[in-house]
Amino acid sequence: MAHAWFENEVLLPGIRQEGFWMNCFLDEIVVEHTDIEKLLDRLLKFRHPPTERFSAILTQLKGVLNAHFLKEEEALFPLTEERLSPQALQRLSAEMNRRQSEARRFSTGN
Ligand SMILES: [Fe+2]
């Protein structure tokens, strides 16, 4: 969930303004983050896994995560590094570092 929050709030707005991305591609990344959050939320509600339904949701989550990370690692991140100017990358990096602590609230539950 920290991954989704961090990219939706910091990374994607930072690169969206650069203009070379198709909005539909970036919107798809956001939709996948929402799907991941929903699937994780459903998994966390199970008290006594594994049930058949738990396994089905887990399989869906694995599929969404695999496709999502592949899309980010093979397109989003390389193209961002390739197309952003050194100044834009520096600004984005500084903003990511500045807001990194905000993402930690998802891992501590606070
Ligand atoms: Fe992501």
mmCIF file of N, CA and C and ligand atoms in Angstrom:
data_model
loop_
_atom_site.group_PDB
_atom_site.id
_atom_site.type_symbol
_atom_site.label_atom_id
_atom_site.label_comp_id
_atom_site.label_asym_id
_atom_site.label_seq_id
_atom_site.Cartn_x
_atom_site.Cartn_y
_atom_site.Cartn_z
ATOM 1 N N MET A 1 0.821 -1.192 0.000
ATOM 2 C CA MET A 1 0.000 0.000 0.000
ATOM 3 C C MET A 1 0.867 1.260 0.000
ATOM 4 N N ALA A 2 2.049 1.148 0.641
ATOM 5 C CA ALA A 2 2.986 2.275 0.609
ATOM 6 C C ALA A 2 3.464 2.513 -0.820
ATOM 7 N N HIS A 3 3.701 1.425 -1.545
ATOM 8 C CA HIS A 3 4.105 1.524 -2.944
ATOM 9 C C HIS A 3 3.074 2.315 -3.741
ATOM 10 N N ALA A 4 1.812 1.945 -3.613
ATOM 11 C CA ALA A 4 0.745 2.602 -4.374
ATOM 12 C C ALA A 4 0.623 4.067 -3.985
ATOM 13 N N TRP A 5 0.628 4.339 -2.688
ATOM 14 C CA TRP A 5 0.496 5.719 -2.229
ATOM 15 C C TRP A 5 1.666 6.565 -2.750
ATOM 16 N N PHE A 6 2.865 6.032 -2.606
ATOM 17 C CA PHE A 6 4.054 6.799 -2.975
ATOM 18 C C PHE A 6 4.065 7.117 -4.469
ATOM 19 N N GLU A 7 3.746 6.147 -5.273
ATOM 20 C CA GLU A 7 3.753 6.403 -6.721
ATOM 21 C C GLU A 7 2.599 7.309 -7.141
ATOM 22 N N ASN A 8 1.421 7.080 -6.562
ATOM 23 C CA ASN A 8 0.274 7.915 -6.936
ATOM 24 C C ASN A 8 0.448 9.370 -6.501
ATOM 25 N N GLU A 9 1.026 9.570 -5.327
ATOM 26 C CA GLU A 9 1.124 10.916 -4.763
ATOM 27 C C GLU A 9 2.386 11.664 -5.161
ATOM 28 N N VAL A 10 3.459 10.945 -5.415
ATOM 29 C CA VAL A 10 4.744 11.617 -5.639
ATOM 30 C C VAL A 10 5.282 11.359 -7.051
ATOM 31 N N LEU A 11 5.472 10.104 -7.397
ATOM 32 C CA LEU A 11 6.122 9.785 -8.673
ATOM 33 C C LEU A 11 5.267 10.160 -9.889
ATOM 34 N N LEU A 12 4.033 9.673 -9.928
ATOM 35 C CA LEU A 12 3.221 9.879 -11.129
ATOM 36 C C LEU A 12 2.902 11.355 -11.382
ATOM 37 N N PRO A 13 2.531 12.132 -10.365
ATOM 38 C CA PRO A 13 2.330 13.565 -10.644
ATOM 39 C C PRO A 13 3.614 14.239 -11.134
ATOM 40 N N GLY A 14 4.744 13.787 -10.620
ATOM 41 C CA GLY A 14 6.018 14.376 -11.014
ATOM 42 C C GLY A 14 6.377 14.108 -12.462
ATOM 43 N N ILE A 15 6.011 12.953 -12.974
ATOM 44 C CA ILE A 15 6.351 12.658 -14.377
ATOM 45 C C ILE A 15 5.207 12.995 -15.327
ATOM 46 N N ARG A 16 3.983 13.053 -14.795
ATOM 47 C CA ARG A 16 2.837 13.364 -15.663
ATOM 48 C C ARG A 16 3.001 14.746 -16.300
ATOM 49 N N GLN A 17 3.542 15.668 -15.549
ATOM 50 C CA GLN A 17 3.683 17.034 -16.053
ATOM 51 C C GLN A 17 4.765 17.170 -17.116
ATOM 52 N N GLU A 18 5.552 16.129 -17.324
ATOM 53 C CA GLU A 18 6.624 16.222 -18.316
ATOM 54 C C GLU A 18 6.109 16.098 -19.746
ATOM 55 N N GLY A 19 4.916 15.578 -19.911
ATOM 56 C CA GLY A 19 4.260 15.669 -21.203
ATOM 57 C C GLY A 19 4.517 14.568 -22.215
ATOM 58 N N PHE A 20 5.462 13.699 -21.997
ATOM 59 C CA PHE A 20 5.720 12.665 -23.008
ATOM 60 C C PHE A 20 4.963 11.374 -22.728
ATOM 61 N N TRP A 21 4.302 11.302 -21.575
ATOM 62 C CA TRP A 21 3.549 10.104 -21.232
ATOM 63 C C TRP A 21 2.137 10.196 -21.764
ATOM 64 N N MET A 22 1.625 9.056 -22.209
ATOM 65 C CA MET A 22 0.214 8.974 -22.539
ATOM 66 C C MET A 22 -0.545 8.893 -21.211
ATOM 67 N N ASN A 23 -1.544 9.729 -21.058
ATOM 68 C CA ASN A 23 -2.312 9.695 -19.812
ATOM 69 C C ASN A 23 -2.926 8.333 -19.552
ATOM 70 N N CYS A 24 -3.328 7.643 -20.640
ATOM 71 C CA CYS A 24 -3.966 6.339 -20.452
ATOM 72 C C CYS A 24 -2.992 5.350 -19.803
ATOM 73 N N PHE A 25 -1.700 5.455 -20.123
ATOM 74 C CA PHE A 25 -0.709 4.559 -19.515
ATOM 75 C C PHE A 25 -0.579 4.847 -18.024
ATOM 76 N N LEU A 26 -0.464 6.125 -17.690
ATOM 77 C CA LEU A 26 -0.319 6.499 -16.273
ATOM 78 C C LEU A 26 -1.604 6.212 -15.506
ATOM 79 N N ASP A 27 -2.747 6.439 -16.146
ATOM 80 C CA ASP A 27 -4.025 6.130 -15.492
ATOM 81 C C ASP A 27 -4.140 4.630 -15.212
ATOM 82 N N GLU A 28 -3.624 3.834 -16.131
ATOM 83 C CA GLU A 28 -3.655 2.380 -15.956
ATOM 84 C C GLU A 28 -2.823 1.967 -14.747
ATOM 85 N N ILE A 29 -1.695 2.625 -14.541
ATOM 86 C CA ILE A 29 -0.859 2.345 -13.368
ATOM 87 C C ILE A 29 -1.654 2.642 -12.089
ATOM 88 N N VAL A 30 -2.371 3.765 -12.084
ATOM 89 C CA VAL A 30 -3.169 4.140 -10.910
ATOM 90 C C VAL A 30 -4.281 3.118 -10.665
ATOM 91 N N VAL A 31 -4.938 2.678 -11.737
ATOM 92 C CA VAL A 31 -6.002 1.672 -11.594
ATOM 93 C C VAL A 31 -5.428 0.384 -11.013
ATOM 94 N N GLU A 32 -4.261 -0.007 -11.466
ATOM 95 C CA GLU A 32 -3.639 -1.223 -10.932
ATOM 96 C C GLU A 32 -3.313 -1.066 -9.447
ATOM 97 N N HIS A 33 -2.868 0.122 -9.053
ATOM 98 C CA HIS A 33 -2.620 0.361 -7.622
ATOM 99 C C HIS A 33 -3.907 0.173 -6.823
ATOM 100 N N THR A 34 -5.011 0.666 -7.356
ATOM 101 C CA THR A 34 -6.305 0.502 -6.686
ATOM 102 C C THR A 34 -6.683 -0.973 -6.606
ATOM 103 N N ASP A 35 -6.471 -1.698 -7.693
ATOM 104 C CA ASP A 35 -6.765 -3.140 -7.694
ATOM 105 C C ASP A 35 -5.924 -3.871 -6.647
ATOM 106 N N ILE A 36 -4.652 -3.521 -6.572
ATOM 107 C CA ILE A 36 -3.751 -4.147 -5.596
ATOM 108 C C ILE A 36 -4.235 -3.868 -4.175
ATOM 109 N N GLU A 37 -4.607 -2.620 -3.916
ATOM 110 C CA GLU A 37 -5.093 -2.259 -2.576
ATOM 111 C C GLU A 37 -6.365 -3.025 -2.225
ATOM 112 N N LYS A 38 -7.288 -3.140 -3.189
ATOM 113 C CA LYS A 38 -8.544 -3.856 -2.931
ATOM 114 C C LYS A 38 -8.287 -5.333 -2.645
ATOM 115 N N LEU A 39 -7.409 -5.944 -3.439
ATOM 116 C CA LEU A 39 -7.118 -7.363 -3.241
ATOM 117 C C LEU A 39 -6.411 -7.589 -1.898
ATOM 118 N N LEU A 40 -5.467 -6.705 -1.558
ATOM 119 C CA LEU A 40 -4.788 -6.818 -0.262
ATOM 120 C C LEU A 40 -5.778 -6.657 0.883
ATOM 121 N N ASP A 41 -6.674 -5.697 0.737
ATOM 122 C CA ASP A 41 -7.679 -5.452 1.772
ATOM 123 C C ASP A 41 -8.545 -6.692 1.982
ATOM 124 N N ARG A 42 -8.942 -7.331 0.889
ATOM 125 C CA ARG A 42 -9.756 -8.550 1.011
ATOM 126 C C ARG A 42 -8.976 -9.672 1.678
ATOM 127 N N LEU A 43 -7.697 -9.810 1.321
ATOM 128 C CA LEU A 43 -6.884 -10.865 1.931
ATOM 129 C C LEU A 43 -6.735 -10.646 3.432
ATOM 130 N N LEU A 44 -6.573 -9.389 3.826
ATOM 131 C CA LEU A 44 -6.363 -9.084 5.247
ATOM 132 C C LEU A 44 -7.606 -9.351 6.092
ATOM 133 N N LYS A 45 -8.756 -9.479 5.471
ATOM 134 C CA LYS A 45 -9.990 -9.726 6.214
ATOM 135 C C LYS A 45 -10.200 -11.202 6.541
ATOM 136 N N PHE A 46 -9.410 -12.089 5.924
ATOM 137 C CA PHE A 46 -9.537 -13.512 6.221
ATOM 138 C C PHE A 46 -8.909 -13.806 7.572
ATOM 139 N N ARG A 47 -9.652 -14.526 8.405
ATOM 140 C CA ARG A 47 -9.137 -14.845 9.738
ATOM 141 C C ARG A 47 -8.421 -16.188 9.775
ATOM 142 N N HIS A 48 -8.868 -17.127 8.954
ATOM 143 C CA HIS A 48 -8.273 -18.460 9.011
ATOM 144 C C HIS A 48 -7.900 -18.943 7.607
ATOM 145 N N PRO A 49 -6.896 -18.322 6.984
ATOM 146 C CA PRO A 49 -6.462 -18.823 5.676
ATOM 147 C C PRO A 49 -5.756 -20.160 5.852
ATOM 148 N N PRO A 50 -5.577 -20.931 4.825
ATOM 149 C CA PRO A 50 -6.069 -20.674 3.484
ATOM 150 C C PRO A 50 -7.412 -21.366 3.221
ATOM 151 N N THR A 51 -8.321 -20.619 2.694
ATOM 152 C CA THR A 51 -9.564 -21.180 2.192
ATOM 153 C C THR A 51 -9.469 -21.142 0.675
ATOM 154 N N GLU A 52 -10.457 -21.747 0.022
ATOM 155 C CA GLU A 52 -10.455 -21.734 -1.439
ATOM 156 C C GLU A 52 -10.566 -20.295 -1.965
ATOM 157 N N ARG A 53 -11.403 -19.509 -1.311
ATOM 158 C CA ARG A 53 -11.594 -18.112 -1.733
ATOM 159 C C ARG A 53 -10.319 -17.290 -1.484
ATOM 160 N N PHE A 54 -9.676 -17.530 -0.362
ATOM 161 C CA PHE A 54 -8.414 -16.856 -0.063
ATOM 162 C C PHE A 54 -7.388 -17.158 -1.155
ATOM 163 N N SER A 55 -7.283 -18.421 -1.532
ATOM 164 C CA SER A 55 -6.326 -18.820 -2.570
ATOM 165 C C SER A 55 -6.652 -18.176 -3.917
ATOM 166 N N ALA A 56 -7.951 -18.055 -4.213
ATOM 167 C CA ALA A 56 -8.351 -17.436 -5.480
ATOM 168 C C ALA A 56 -7.958 -15.960 -5.504
ATOM 169 N N ILE A 57 -8.176 -15.266 -4.398
ATOM 170 C CA ILE A 57 -7.813 -13.844 -4.328
ATOM 171 C C ILE A 57 -6.297 -13.693 -4.377
ATOM 172 N N LEU A 58 -5.593 -14.574 -3.696
ATOM 173 C CA LEU A 58 -4.129 -14.524 -3.700
ATOM 174 C C LEU A 58 -3.574 -14.730 -5.113
ATOM 175 N N THR A 59 -4.155 -15.648 -5.851
ATOM 176 C CA THR A 59 -3.722 -15.892 -7.229
ATOM 177 C C THR A 59 -3.947 -14.645 -8.092
ATOM 178 N N GLN A 60 -5.097 -13.987 -7.886
ATOM 179 C CA GLN A 60 -5.364 -12.754 -8.644
ATOM 180 C C GLN A 60 -4.363 -11.669 -8.272
ATOM 181 N N LEU A 61 -4.062 -11.549 -6.992
ATOM 182 C CA LEU A 61 -3.108 -10.530 -6.547
ATOM 183 C C LEU A 61 -1.733 -10.786 -7.159
ATOM 184 N N LYS A 62 -1.312 -12.041 -7.179
ATOM 185 C CA LYS A 62 -0.014 -12.369 -7.777
ATOM 186 C C LYS A 62 0.022 -11.985 -9.249
ATOM 187 N N GLY A 63 -1.069 -12.238 -9.956
ATOM 188 C CA GLY A 63 -1.126 -11.885 -11.373
ATOM 189 C C GLY A 63 -1.056 -10.393 -11.600
ATOM 190 N N VAL A 64 -1.828 -9.639 -10.811
ATOM 191 C CA VAL A 64 -1.820 -8.176 -10.953
ATOM 192 C C VAL A 64 -0.445 -7.624 -10.598
ATOM 193 N N LEU A 65 0.141 -8.120 -9.506
ATOM 194 C CA LEU A 65 1.462 -7.623 -9.083
ATOM 195 C C LEU A 65 2.534 -7.921 -10.129
ATOM 196 N N ASN A 66 2.534 -9.147 -10.652
ATOM 197 C CA ASN A 66 3.543 -9.506 -11.652
ATOM 198 C C ASN A 66 3.438 -8.613 -12.882
ATOM 199 N N ALA A 67 2.226 -8.409 -13.373
ATOM 200 C CA ALA A 67 2.038 -7.565 -14.556
ATOM 201 C C ALA A 67 2.396 -6.108 -14.251
ATOM 202 N N HIS A 68 2.018 -5.665 -13.067
ATOM 203 C CA HIS A 68 2.267 -4.274 -12.681
ATOM 204 C C HIS A 68 3.765 -3.983 -12.563
ATOM 205 N N PHE A 69 4.467 -4.831 -11.853
ATOM 206 C CA PHE A 69 5.901 -4.582 -11.667
ATOM 207 C C PHE A 69 6.663 -4.715 -12.986
ATOM 208 N N LEU A 70 6.238 -5.628 -13.837
ATOM 209 C CA LEU A 70 6.867 -5.763 -15.151
ATOM 210 C C LEU A 70 6.673 -4.477 -15.962
ATOM 211 N N LYS A 71 5.465 -3.940 -15.935
ATOM 212 C CA LYS A 71 5.162 -2.699 -16.660
ATOM 213 C C LYS A 71 6.005 -1.536 -16.124
ATOM 214 N N GLU A 72 6.154 -1.479 -14.823
ATOM 215 C CA GLU A 72 6.938 -0.392 -14.242
ATOM 216 C C GLU A 72 8.432 -0.565 -14.532
ATOM 217 N N GLU A 73 8.913 -1.785 -14.373
ATOM 218 C CA GLU A 73 10.348 -2.004 -14.536
ATOM 219 C C GLU A 73 10.796 -1.975 -15.991
ATOM 220 N N GLU A 74 9.907 -2.333 -16.907
ATOM 221 C CA GLU A 74 10.311 -2.367 -18.312
ATOM 222 C C GLU A 74 9.888 -1.135 -19.103
ATOM 223 N N ALA A 75 8.987 -0.328 -18.570
ATOM 224 C CA ALA A 75 8.543 0.850 -19.311
ATOM 225 C C ALA A 75 8.584 2.124 -18.464
ATOM 226 N N LEU A 76 7.877 2.125 -17.366
ATOM 227 C CA LEU A 76 7.745 3.368 -16.592
ATOM 228 C C LEU A 76 9.091 3.906 -16.103
ATOM 229 N N PHE A 77 9.836 3.092 -15.394
ATOM 230 C CA PHE A 77 11.086 3.585 -14.808
ATOM 231 C C PHE A 77 12.165 3.875 -15.869
ATOM 232 N N PRO A 78 12.406 2.956 -16.828
ATOM 233 C CA PRO A 78 13.436 3.264 -17.830
ATOM 234 C C PRO A 78 13.108 4.488 -18.670
ATOM 235 N N LEU A 79 11.842 4.618 -19.066
ATOM 236 C CA LEU A 79 11.480 5.771 -19.887
ATOM 237 C C LEU A 79 11.551 7.070 -19.087
ATOM 238 N N THR A 80 11.211 6.991 -17.819
ATOM 239 C CA THR A 80 11.319 8.178 -16.965
ATOM 240 C C THR A 80 12.781 8.623 -16.873
ATOM 241 N N GLU A 81 13.660 7.674 -16.634
ATOM 242 C CA GLU A 81 15.088 8.028 -16.540
ATOM 243 C C GLU A 81 15.628 8.549 -17.868
ATOM 244 N N GLU A 82 15.142 7.965 -18.954
ATOM 245 C CA GLU A 82 15.632 8.333 -20.286
ATOM 246 C C GLU A 82 15.135 9.709 -20.731
ATOM 247 N N ARG A 83 13.882 10.025 -20.432
ATOM 248 C CA ARG A 83 13.270 11.216 -20.999
ATOM 249 C C ARG A 83 13.291 12.451 -20.106
ATOM 250 N N LEU A 84 13.367 12.268 -18.797
ATOM 251 C CA LEU A 84 13.393 13.448 -17.939
ATOM 252 C C LEU A 84 14.765 14.111 -18.005
ATOM 253 N N SER A 85 14.772 15.410 -17.964
ATOM 254 C CA SER A 85 16.032 16.140 -17.953
ATOM 255 C C SER A 85 16.732 15.887 -16.618
ATOM 256 N N PRO A 86 18.049 16.101 -16.569
ATOM 257 C CA PRO A 86 18.739 15.924 -15.284
ATOM 258 C C PRO A 86 18.135 16.792 -14.186
ATOM 259 N N GLN A 87 17.691 17.981 -14.547
ATOM 260 C CA GLN A 87 17.079 18.872 -13.552
ATOM 261 C C GLN A 87 15.749 18.301 -13.055
ATOM 262 N N ALA A 88 14.946 17.782 -13.976
ATOM 263 C CA ALA A 88 13.649 17.205 -13.595
ATOM 264 C C ALA A 88 13.850 15.962 -12.743
ATOM 265 N N LEU A 89 14.828 15.139 -13.110
ATOM 266 C CA LEU A 89 15.125 13.948 -12.304
ATOM 267 C C LEU A 89 15.584 14.348 -10.899
ATOM 268 N N GLN A 90 16.392 15.406 -10.840
ATOM 269 C CA GLN A 90 16.873 15.888 -9.540
ATOM 270 C C GLN A 90 15.710 16.383 -8.682
ATOM 271 N N ARG A 91 14.788 17.133 -9.307
ATOM 272 C CA ARG A 91 13.605 17.621 -8.575
ATOM 273 C C ARG A 91 12.757 16.460 -8.074
ATOM 274 N N LEU A 92 12.544 15.486 -8.961
ATOM 275 C CA LEU A 92 11.727 14.331 -8.597
ATOM 276 C C LEU A 92 12.389 13.532 -7.476
ATOM 277 N N SER A 93 13.687 13.352 -7.583
ATOM 278 C CA SER A 93 14.425 12.617 -6.563
ATOM 279 C C SER A 93 14.339 13.326 -5.210
ATOM 280 N N ALA A 94 14.487 14.642 -5.222
ATOM 281 C CA ALA A 94 14.419 15.413 -3.980
ATOM 282 C C ALA A 94 13.020 15.300 -3.359
ATOM 283 N N GLU A 95 11.997 15.366 -4.207
ATOM 284 C CA GLU A 95 10.620 15.259 -3.706
ATOM 285 C C GLU A 95 10.363 13.853 -3.141
ATOM 286 N N MET A 96 10.882 12.836 -3.825
ATOM 287 C CA MET A 96 10.705 11.468 -3.339
ATOM 288 C C MET A 96 11.409 11.291 -1.998
ATOM 289 N N ASN A 97 12.616 11.825 -1.875
ATOM 290 C CA ASN A 97 13.331 11.722 -0.598
ATOM 291 C C ASN A 97 12.625 12.493 0.505
ATOM 292 N N ARG A 98 12.112 13.663 0.148
ATOM 293 C CA ARG A 98 11.442 14.507 1.143
ATOM 294 C C ARG A 98 10.186 13.839 1.692
ATOM 295 N N ARG A 99 9.471 13.109 0.843
ATOM 296 C CA ARG A 99 8.182 12.534 1.252
ATOM 297 C C ARG A 99 8.249 11.050 1.607
ATOM 298 N N GLN A 100 9.460 10.490 1.597
ATOM 299 C CA GLN A 100 9.621 9.062 1.868
ATOM 300 C C GLN A 100 9.063 8.662 3.237
ATOM 301 N N SER A 101 9.259 9.510 4.225
ATOM 302 C CA SER A 101 8.791 9.167 5.567
ATOM 303 C C SER A 101 7.271 9.067 5.630
ATOM 304 N N GLU A 102 6.567 9.795 4.761
ATOM 305 C CA GLU A 102 5.104 9.728 4.746
ATOM 306 C C GLU A 102 4.623 8.329 4.354
ATOM 307 N N ALA A 103 5.369 7.669 3.495
ATOM 308 C CA ALA A 103 4.979 6.330 3.043
ATOM 309 C C ALA A 103 5.136 5.292 4.151
ATOM 310 N N ARG A 104 6.002 5.576 5.110
ATOM 311 C CA ARG A 104 6.261 4.602 6.177
ATOM 312 C C ARG A 104 5.034 4.359 7.042
ATOM 313 N N ARG A 105 4.098 5.288 7.049
ATOM 314 C CA ARG A 105 2.902 5.106 7.866
ATOM 315 C C ARG A 105 2.113 3.863 7.442
ATOM 316 N N PHE A 106 2.285 3.433 6.179
ATOM 317 C CA PHE A 106 1.574 2.247 5.718
ATOM 318 C C PHE A 106 2.194 0.972 6.244
ATOM 319 N N SER A 107 3.496 0.980 6.503
ATOM 320 C CA SER A 107 4.136 -0.223 6.992
ATOM 321 C C SER A 107 4.064 -0.339 8.511
ATOM 322 N N THR A 108 3.846 0.776 9.194
ATOM 323 C CA THR A 108 3.752 0.716 10.656
ATOM 324 C C THR A 108 2.309 0.653 11.117
ATOM 325 N N GLY A 109 1.374 0.907 10.177
ATOM 326 C CA GLY A 109 -0.026 0.898 10.541
ATOM 327 C C GLY A 109 -0.487 2.184 11.183
ATOM 328 N N ASN A 110 0.367 3.178 11.245
ATOM 329 C CA ASN A 110 -0.002 4.483 11.817
ATOM 330 C C ASN A 110 -0.506 5.455 10.772
HETATM 331 FE FE FE B 1 3.286 0.794 -8.905
#
